[in-house]
PDB file of C-alpha atoms in Angstrom:
ATOM      1  CA  MET A  27     -42.678 -73.513  78.540  1.00  0.00           C
ATOM      2  CA  SER A  28     -42.305 -69.877  76.498  1.00  0.00           C
ATOM      3  CA  GLU A  29     -40.186 -71.466  74.613  1.00  0.00           C
ATOM      4  CA  VAL A  30     -41.644 -74.531  73.755  1.00  0.00           C
ATOM      5  CA  TRP A  31     -45.158 -72.224  73.055  1.00  0.00           C
ATOM      6  CA  ASN A  32     -42.660 -69.808  70.591  1.00  0.00           C
ATOM      7  CA  ASN A  33     -41.803 -73.192  68.850  1.00  0.00           C
ATOM      8  CA  ILE A  34     -45.302 -73.849  68.452  1.00  0.00           C
ATOM      9  CA  THR A  35     -46.553 -70.562  67.216  1.00  0.00           C
ATOM     10  CA  SER A  36     -43.503 -69.985  64.730  1.00  0.00           C
ATOM     11  CA  ALA A  37     -42.942 -71.310  61.178  1.00  0.00           C
ATOM     12  CA  GLN A  38     -39.459 -73.367  61.318  1.00  0.00           C
ATOM     13  CA  PRO A  39     -37.752 -73.385  58.391  1.00  0.00           C
ATOM     14  CA  ALA A  40     -37.819 -75.519  55.279  1.00  0.00           C
ATOM     15  CA  VAL A  41     -36.140 -78.557  55.335  1.00  0.00           C
ATOM     16  CA  SER A  42     -34.156 -80.204  52.691  1.00  0.00           C
ATOM     17  CA  VAL A  43     -35.328 -82.232  49.850  1.00  0.00           C
ATOM     18  CA  ARG A  44     -33.047 -85.000  51.063  1.00  0.00           C
ATOM     19  CA  VAL A  45     -34.913 -84.787  54.248  1.00  0.00           C
ATOM     20  CA  VAL A  46     -38.143 -85.235  52.566  1.00  0.00           C
ATOM     21  CA  VAL A  47     -37.376 -88.077  50.591  1.00  0.00           C
ATOM     22  CA  ALA A  48     -35.640 -90.036  53.461  1.00  0.00           C
ATOM     23  CA  THR A  49     -38.413 -89.588  55.563  1.00  0.00           C
ATOM     24  CA  GLY A  50     -40.747 -90.940  52.582  1.00  0.00           C
ATOM     25  CA  VAL A  51     -38.287 -94.154  51.691  1.00  0.00           C
ATOM     26  CA  VAL A  52     -38.581 -94.851  55.630  1.00  0.00           C
ATOM     27  CA  ALA A  53     -41.769 -94.500  55.978  1.00  0.00           C
ATOM     28  CA  LEU A  54     -42.274 -96.817  52.829  1.00  0.00           C
ATOM     29  CA  ALA A  55     -40.117 -98.987  54.625  1.00  0.00           C
ATOM     30  CA  LEU A  56     -42.471 -99.406  57.757  1.00  0.00           C
ATOM     31  CA  ILE A  57     -45.340-100.349  55.312  1.00  0.00           C
ATOM     32  CA  ALA A  58     -43.934-102.526  52.845  1.00  0.00           C
ATOM     33  CA  TRP A  59     -41.616-104.259  55.405  1.00  0.00           C
ATOM     34  CA  ARG A  60     -44.483-107.396  56.740  1.00  0.00           C
ATOM     35  CA  PRO A  61     -42.697-107.925  59.916  1.00  0.00           C
ATOM     36  CA  VAL A  62     -42.630-104.536  60.886  1.00  0.00           C
ATOM     37  CA  TRP A  63     -45.972-103.525  59.451  1.00  0.00           C
ATOM     38  CA  ARG A  64     -47.883-105.614  61.774  1.00  0.00           C
ATOM     39  CA  HIS A  65     -47.102-103.436  64.471  1.00  0.00           C
ATOM     40  CA  THR A  66     -46.608-100.254  62.919  1.00  0.00           C
ATOM     41  CA  ARG A  67     -50.316-100.620  61.203  1.00  0.00           C
ATOM     42  CA  GLN A  68     -51.711 -99.503  64.935  1.00  0.00           C
ATOM     43  CA  VAL A  69     -50.974 -96.255  63.942  1.00  0.00           C
ATOM     44  CA  VAL A  70     -53.264 -96.595  61.155  1.00  0.00           C
ATOM     45  CA  THR A  71     -55.893 -98.201  63.187  1.00  0.00           C
ATOM     46  CA  ILE A  72     -55.590 -95.470  65.682  1.00  0.00           C
ATOM     47  CA  ALA A  73     -56.365 -92.446  62.868  1.00  0.00           C
ATOM     48  CA  HIS A  74     -58.915 -94.760  61.850  1.00  0.00           C
ATOM     49  CA  GLU A  75     -61.122 -95.324  64.663  1.00  0.00           C
ATOM     50  CA  GLY A  76     -60.113 -91.423  65.723  1.00  0.00           C
ATOM     51  CA  ALA A  77     -61.720 -90.625  62.221  1.00  0.00           C
ATOM     52  CA  HIS A  78     -64.959 -92.386  63.205  1.00  0.00           C
ATOM     53  CA  GLY A  79     -65.069 -90.817  66.443  1.00  0.00           C
ATOM     54  CA  LEU A  80     -64.658 -87.403  65.024  1.00  0.00           C
ATOM     55  CA  VAL A  81     -67.367 -87.602  62.636  1.00  0.00           C
ATOM     56  CA  ALA A  82     -69.561 -89.277  65.131  1.00  0.00           C
ATOM     57  CA  LEU A  83     -69.348 -86.321  67.161  1.00  0.00           C
ATOM     58  CA  VAL A  84     -69.910 -83.868  64.520  1.00  0.00           C
ATOM     59  CA  VAL A  85     -72.919 -85.482  63.161  1.00  0.00           C
ATOM     60  CA  GLY A  86     -74.389 -85.256  66.773  1.00  0.00           C
ATOM     61  CA  ARG A  87     -74.121 -88.800  67.609  1.00  0.00           C
ATOM     62  CA  LYS A  88     -72.762 -89.881  71.131  1.00  0.00           C
ATOM     63  CA  LEU A  89     -69.816 -91.542  71.137  1.00  0.00           C
ATOM     64  CA  ALA A  90     -69.490 -94.522  73.540  1.00  0.00           C
ATOM     65  CA  GLY A  91     -66.309 -95.651  73.412  1.00  0.00           C
ATOM     66  CA  ILE A  92     -63.143 -97.129  71.316  1.00  0.00           C
ATOM     67  CA  ARG A  93     -61.316-100.123  71.577  1.00  0.00           C
ATOM     68  CA  LEU A  94     -57.992-101.126  69.914  1.00  0.00           C
ATOM     69  CA  HIS A  95     -57.100-104.754  69.329  1.00  0.00           C
ATOM     70  CA  SER A  96     -53.681-106.746  69.011  1.00  0.00           C
ATOM     71  CA  ASP A  97     -54.615-107.654  65.635  1.00  0.00           C
ATOM     72  CA  THR A  98     -54.775-103.942  64.626  1.00  0.00           C
ATOM     73  CA  SER A  99     -58.405-104.207  64.211  1.00  0.00           C
ATOM     74  CA  GLY A 100     -60.732-101.574  66.371  1.00  0.00           C
ATOM     75  CA  VAL A 101     -64.191-100.776  66.746  1.00  0.00           C
ATOM     76  CA  THR A 102     -65.687 -97.311  67.895  1.00  0.00           C
ATOM     77  CA  VAL A 103     -69.357 -97.568  69.335  1.00  0.00           C
ATOM     78  CA  SER A 104     -71.699 -94.229  69.059  1.00  0.00           C
ATOM     79  CA  ARG A 105     -75.548 -93.883  69.993  1.00  0.00           C
ATOM     80  CA  GLY A 106     -77.785 -92.695  67.761  1.00  0.00           C
ATOM     81  CA  ARG A 107     -79.927 -93.504  64.494  1.00  0.00           C
ATOM     82  CA  PRO A 108     -78.559 -97.219  63.115  1.00  0.00           C
ATOM     83  CA  THR A 109     -79.318 -95.904  59.399  1.00  0.00           C
ATOM     84  CA  GLY A 110     -79.535 -92.042  58.004  1.00  0.00           C
ATOM     85  CA  PRO A 111     -76.760 -89.771  56.640  1.00  0.00           C
ATOM     86  CA  GLY A 112     -75.309 -89.493  60.121  1.00  0.00           C
ATOM     87  CA  MET A 113     -74.164 -93.285  60.292  1.00  0.00           C
ATOM     88  CA  ILE A 114     -73.233 -92.885  56.790  1.00  0.00           C
ATOM     89  CA  ALA A 115     -70.930 -90.409  57.473  1.00  0.00           C
ATOM     90  CA  VAL A 116     -69.512 -92.011  60.432  1.00  0.00           C
ATOM     91  CA  LEU A 117     -69.019 -95.059  58.516  1.00  0.00           C
ATOM     92  CA  LEU A 118     -67.364 -93.437  55.404  1.00  0.00           C
ATOM     93  CA  ALA A 119     -64.732 -91.537  57.788  1.00  0.00           C
ATOM     94  CA  GLY A 120     -62.580 -94.459  58.662  1.00  0.00           C
ATOM     95  CA  TYR A 121     -60.626 -95.811  55.553  1.00  0.00           C
ATOM     96  CA  PRO A 122     -60.310 -92.229  54.254  1.00  0.00           C
ATOM     97  CA  GLY A 123     -59.280 -90.972  57.757  1.00  0.00           C
ATOM     98  CA  PRO A 124     -55.462 -91.595  57.916  1.00  0.00           C
ATOM     99  CA  ALA A 125     -55.012 -90.229  54.210  1.00  0.00           C
ATOM    100  CA  LEU A 126     -56.935 -87.073  55.336  1.00  0.00           C
ATOM    101  CA  PHE A 127     -55.073 -86.621  58.188  1.00  0.00           C
ATOM    102  CA  GLY A 128     -51.891 -86.861  56.718  1.00  0.00           C
ATOM    103  CA  LEU A 129     -53.115 -84.250  54.234  1.00  0.00           C
ATOM    104  CA  ALA A 130     -53.459 -81.927  57.034  1.00  0.00           C
ATOM    105  CA  ALA A 131     -50.213 -82.572  58.014  1.00  0.00           C
ATOM    106  CA  ALA A 132     -48.630 -82.358  54.636  1.00  0.00           C
ATOM    107  CA  PHE A 133     -50.541 -78.765  54.565  1.00  0.00           C
ATOM    108  CA  ALA A 134     -49.107 -77.896  57.983  1.00  0.00           C
ATOM    109  CA  LEU A 135     -45.604 -78.582  56.900  1.00  0.00           C
ATOM    110  CA  SER A 136     -45.862 -77.033  53.911  1.00  0.00           C
ATOM    111  CA  ARG A 137     -46.133 -73.922  55.847  1.00  0.00           C
ATOM    112  CA  GLY A 138     -43.532 -74.572  58.196  1.00  0.00           C
ATOM    113  CA  TYR A 139     -45.259 -75.802  61.244  1.00  0.00           C
ATOM    114  CA  ALA A 140     -43.980 -78.962  62.401  1.00  0.00           C
ATOM    115  CA  VAL A 141     -43.653 -78.256  65.879  1.00  0.00           C
ATOM    116  CA  ALA A 142     -47.324 -77.234  66.288  1.00  0.00           C
ATOM    117  CA  LEU A 143     -48.190 -80.406  64.287  1.00  0.00           C
ATOM    118  CA  LEU A 144     -46.724 -82.706  66.550  1.00  0.00           C
ATOM    119  CA  TRP A 145     -48.187 -80.846  69.511  1.00  0.00           C
ATOM    120  CA  GLY A 146     -51.559 -80.985  67.822  1.00  0.00           C
ATOM    121  CA  LEU A 147     -51.318 -84.519  67.274  1.00  0.00           C
ATOM    122  CA  LEU A 148     -50.508 -85.025  71.052  1.00  0.00           C
ATOM    123  CA  LEU A 149     -53.424 -83.145  72.092  1.00  0.00           C
ATOM    124  CA  ALA A 150     -55.516 -85.248  69.557  1.00  0.00           C
ATOM    125  CA  LEU A 151     -54.277 -88.561  71.326  1.00  0.00           C
ATOM    126  CA  VAL A 152     -54.788 -86.992  74.891  1.00  0.00           C
ATOM    127  CA  ILE A 153     -58.297 -86.493  73.675  1.00  0.00           C
ATOM    128  CA  LEU A 154     -58.741 -90.062  72.109  1.00  0.00           C
ATOM    129  CA  LEU A 155     -57.238 -91.381  75.206  1.00  0.00           C
ATOM    130  CA  LEU A 156     -60.382 -90.265  77.122  1.00  0.00           C
ATOM    131  CA  GLN A 157     -62.668 -92.618  74.940  1.00  0.00           C
ATOM    132  CA  ILE A 158     -60.726 -95.861  74.966  1.00  0.00           C
ATOM    133  CA  ARG A 159     -62.114 -98.700  76.390  1.00  0.00           C
ATOM    134  CA  ASN A 160     -59.627-101.415  76.611  1.00  0.00           C
ATOM    135  CA  LEU A 161     -56.359-102.127  78.083  1.00  0.00           C
ATOM    136  CA  PHE A 162     -54.482-102.866  74.945  1.00  0.00           C
ATOM    137  CA  GLY A 163     -56.172 -99.415  73.511  1.00  0.00           C
ATOM    138  CA  LEU A 164     -54.799 -97.845  76.370  1.00  0.00           C
ATOM    139  CA  TRP A 165     -51.288 -98.836  76.126  1.00  0.00           C
ATOM    140  CA  SER A 166     -51.320 -98.416  72.289  1.00  0.00           C
ATOM    141  CA  VAL A 167     -52.390 -94.395  72.754  1.00  0.00           C
ATOM    142  CA  VAL A 168     -50.110 -94.062  75.698  1.00  0.00           C
ATOM    143  CA  ALA A 169     -47.224 -95.504  73.799  1.00  0.00           C
ATOM    144  CA  PHE A 170     -47.542 -94.055  70.364  1.00  0.00           C
ATOM    145  CA  GLY A 171     -48.182 -90.412  72.536  1.00  0.00           C
ATOM    146  CA  ALA A 172     -45.045 -91.085  74.507  1.00  0.00           C
ATOM    147  CA  VAL A 173     -42.994 -90.967  71.369  1.00  0.00           C
ATOM    148  CA  VAL A 174     -44.523 -88.439  70.081  1.00  0.00           C
ATOM    149  CA  PHE A 175     -44.180 -86.367  73.333  1.00  0.00           C
ATOM    150  CA  ALA A 176     -40.445 -87.594  73.397  1.00  0.00           C
ATOM    151  CA  VAL A 177     -39.676 -85.999  70.155  1.00  0.00           C
ATOM    152  CA  SER A 178     -41.877 -82.418  70.830  1.00  0.00           C
ATOM    153  CA  TRP A 179     -39.940 -82.215  74.362  1.00  0.00           C
ATOM    154  CA  TRP A 180     -36.679 -83.047  73.694  1.00  0.00           C
ATOM    155  CA  GLY A 181     -35.569 -83.360  70.021  1.00  0.00           C
ATOM    156  CA  SER A 182     -33.883 -80.659  68.326  1.00  0.00           C
ATOM    157  CA  PRO A 183     -35.685 -78.705  65.649  1.00  0.00           C
ATOM    158  CA  SER A 184     -34.176 -81.070  62.823  1.00  0.00           C
ATOM    159  CA  VAL A 185     -35.290 -84.083  64.411  1.00  0.00           C
ATOM    160  CA  GLN A 186     -38.735 -82.605  65.009  1.00  0.00           C
ATOM    161  CA  SER A 187     -39.227 -81.781  61.356  1.00  0.00           C
ATOM    162  CA  ALA A 188     -37.901 -84.877  60.446  1.00  0.00           C
ATOM    163  CA  PHE A 189     -39.993 -86.926  62.399  1.00  0.00           C
ATOM    164  CA  ALA A 190     -43.016 -84.790  61.620  1.00  0.00           C
ATOM    165  CA  HIS A 191     -42.544 -85.600  58.031  1.00  0.00           C
ATOM    166  CA  LEU A 192     -41.828 -89.464  58.702  1.00  0.00           C
ATOM    167  CA  LEU A 193     -45.347 -89.234  60.643  1.00  0.00           C
ATOM    168  CA  THR A 194     -46.617 -87.377  57.468  1.00  0.00           C
ATOM    169  CA  TRP A 195     -45.319 -89.573  54.869  1.00  0.00           C
ATOM    170  CA  PHE A 196     -46.690 -92.817  56.966  1.00  0.00           C
ATOM    171  CA  LEU A 197     -50.202 -91.651  57.140  1.00  0.00           C
ATOM    172  CA  LEU A 198     -50.212 -90.536  53.486  1.00  0.00           C
ATOM    173  CA  LEU A 199     -48.604 -94.164  52.347  1.00  0.00           C
ATOM    174  CA  SER A 200     -50.762 -96.457  54.779  1.00  0.00           C
ATOM    175  CA  ALA A 201     -54.019 -95.577  53.934  1.00  0.00           C
ATOM    176  CA  PRO A 202     -54.001 -97.024  50.482  1.00  0.00           C
ATOM    177  CA  ARG A 203     -52.555-100.041  51.627  1.00  0.00           C
ATOM    178  CA  ALA A 204     -55.131-100.514  54.378  1.00  0.00           C
ATOM    179  CA  VAL A 205     -57.364-100.235  51.543  1.00  0.00           C
ATOM    180  CA  LEU A 206     -55.935-103.200  49.581  1.00  0.00           C
ATOM    181  CA  GLU A 207     -55.963-105.097  53.053  1.00  0.00           C
ATOM    182  CA  LEU A 208     -59.719-104.306  53.038  1.00  0.00           C
ATOM    183  CA  GLN A 209     -60.457-105.480  49.591  1.00  0.00           C
ATOM    184  CA  HIS A 210     -58.082-108.849  49.936  1.00  0.00           C
ATOM    185  CA  SER A 211     -60.038-109.557  53.135  1.00  0.00           C
ATOM    186  CA  ARG A 212     -63.387-109.534  51.565  1.00  0.00           C
ATOM    187  CA  ARG A 213     -62.093-111.475  48.518  1.00  0.00           C
ATOM    188  CA  GLY A 214     -61.151-114.202  50.963  1.00  0.00           C
ATOM    189  CA  GLY A 215     -64.531-114.098  52.670  1.00  0.00           C
ATOM    190  CA  GLY A 216     -63.661-111.791  55.497  1.00  0.00           C
ATOM    191  CA  GLY A 217     -64.515-108.461  56.334  1.00  0.00           C
ATOM    192  CA  ARG A 218     -68.518-108.906  56.035  1.00  0.00           C
ATOM    193  CA  SER A 219     -68.941-106.270  58.824  1.00  0.00           C
ATOM    194  CA  SER A 220     -66.460-103.699  57.387  1.00  0.00           C
ATOM    195  CA  ASP A 221     -67.330-100.356  56.988  1.00  0.00           C
ATOM    196  CA  ALA A 222     -67.850-100.732  53.096  1.00  0.00           C
ATOM    197  CA  ASP A 223     -70.371-103.983  53.753  1.00  0.00           C
ATOM    198  CA  GLN A 224     -71.981-101.819  56.414  1.00  0.00           C
ATOM    199  CA  LEU A 225     -72.314 -98.915  53.675  1.00  0.00           C
ATOM    200  CA  ARG A 226     -73.986-101.555  51.444  1.00  0.00           C
ATOM    201  CA  ARG A 227     -76.653-102.547  53.790  1.00  0.00           C
ATOM    202  CA  LEU A 228     -77.299 -98.679  54.432  1.00  0.00           C
ATOM    203  CA  THR A 229     -77.627 -97.586  50.982  1.00  0.00           C
ATOM    204  CA  GLY A 230     -77.638-100.505  48.883  1.00  0.00           C
ATOM    205  CA  VAL A 231     -74.450 -99.208  46.913  1.00  0.00           C
ATOM    206  CA  PRO A 232     -72.267-102.575  46.054  1.00  0.00           C
ATOM    207  CA  ALA A 233     -69.665-102.720  48.731  1.00  0.00           C
ATOM    208  CA  LEU A 234     -66.963-102.573  45.874  1.00  0.00           C
ATOM    209  CA  LEU A 235     -67.814 -99.332  44.924  1.00  0.00           C
ATOM    210  CA  TRP A 236     -67.284 -98.044  48.254  1.00  0.00           C
ATOM    211  CA  VAL A 237     -63.848 -99.913  48.485  1.00  0.00           C
ATOM    212  CA  GLY A 238     -63.130 -98.085  45.189  1.00  0.00           C
ATOM    213  CA  ALA A 239     -64.376 -94.908  46.974  1.00  0.00           C
ATOM    214  CA  PHE A 240     -62.028 -95.181  49.750  1.00  0.00           C
ATOM    215  CA  GLY A 241     -59.192 -96.030  47.340  1.00  0.00           C
ATOM    216  CA  VAL A 242     -59.452 -92.975  44.742  1.00  0.00           C
ATOM    217  CA  VAL A 243     -59.628 -90.334  48.226  1.00  0.00           C
ATOM    218  CA  THR A 244     -56.739 -92.244  49.759  1.00  0.00           C
ATOM    219  CA  LEU A 245     -54.809 -91.791  46.352  1.00  0.00           C
ATOM    220  CA  ALA A 246     -56.172 -88.248  45.616  1.00  0.00           C
ATOM    221  CA  CYS A 247     -54.657 -87.315  49.107  1.00  0.00           C
ATOM    222  CA  LEU A 248     -51.210 -88.882  48.644  1.00  0.00           C
ATOM    223  CA  ALA A 249     -50.822 -87.197  45.433  1.00  0.00           C
ATOM    224  CA  LEU A 250     -51.558 -83.968  46.776  1.00  0.00           C
ATOM    225  CA  GLY A 251     -49.661 -84.405  49.699  1.00  0.00           C
ATOM    226  CA  VAL A 252     -46.870 -85.171  47.472  1.00  0.00           C
ATOM    227  CA  ILE A 253     -47.295 -81.843  45.871  1.00  0.00           C
ATOM    228  CA  TRP A 254     -47.505 -80.155  48.915  1.00  0.00           C
ATOM    229  CA  SER A 255     -43.976 -81.644  50.314  1.00  0.00           C
ATOM    230  CA  GLY A 256     -42.183 -79.842  47.522  1.00  0.00           C
ATOM    231  CA  LEU A 257     -41.106 -82.802  45.498  1.00  0.00           C
ATOM    232  CA  LEU A 258     -43.304 -81.733  42.581  1.00  0.00           C
ATOM    233  CA  PRO A 259     -44.304 -78.361  41.418  1.00  0.00           C
ATOM    234  CA  SER A 260     -47.690 -77.142  42.384  1.00  0.00           C
TER     235      SER A 260
END
């Protein structure tokens, strides 16, 4: 345990550009290949609903539970005023959430804290697990947490760093795709209860503008994450 704690609190040597590029390519394949994306997208849903829940607590709402579904959709229920800045903030958090988490992870990696990143993620998953209210959601978080724990506990330093980069790339790259899927669903007549449409009802601002705002934030996080990764000069 003392060795684990030392690894968490110590910065690891920077990985090579080859590792950064390779993990980015793997992450892109996990997102672009549709048969795999059906399963890996659940990680995005976990981050999406986790962002809703985190902001709900920050703005003073009472978190009533989170559900994750097999179609990679999810719902976060919080109690409080159904309108107002607090509810708007909660709705705003979902789609940018994975990108912002990815950006925070990129910052940690730029400082060499790959192991701390993995253990921090594991702690966040344990906290999230306490709010899950359905069996599939429970299984999803436990399965993802088991993978993170296995790498954190048994993986070599090089494996831990590579896995941390893979997760970071995945969050940064998958967030814009989720926004595109949101708009595609809306154009097809679905998604009328989406975050963007709920924001339209609360604010009067067209849902398309909210979708655009989600897209701008996720792309900005991706661009900054690429700079912090060391692929481009800062």
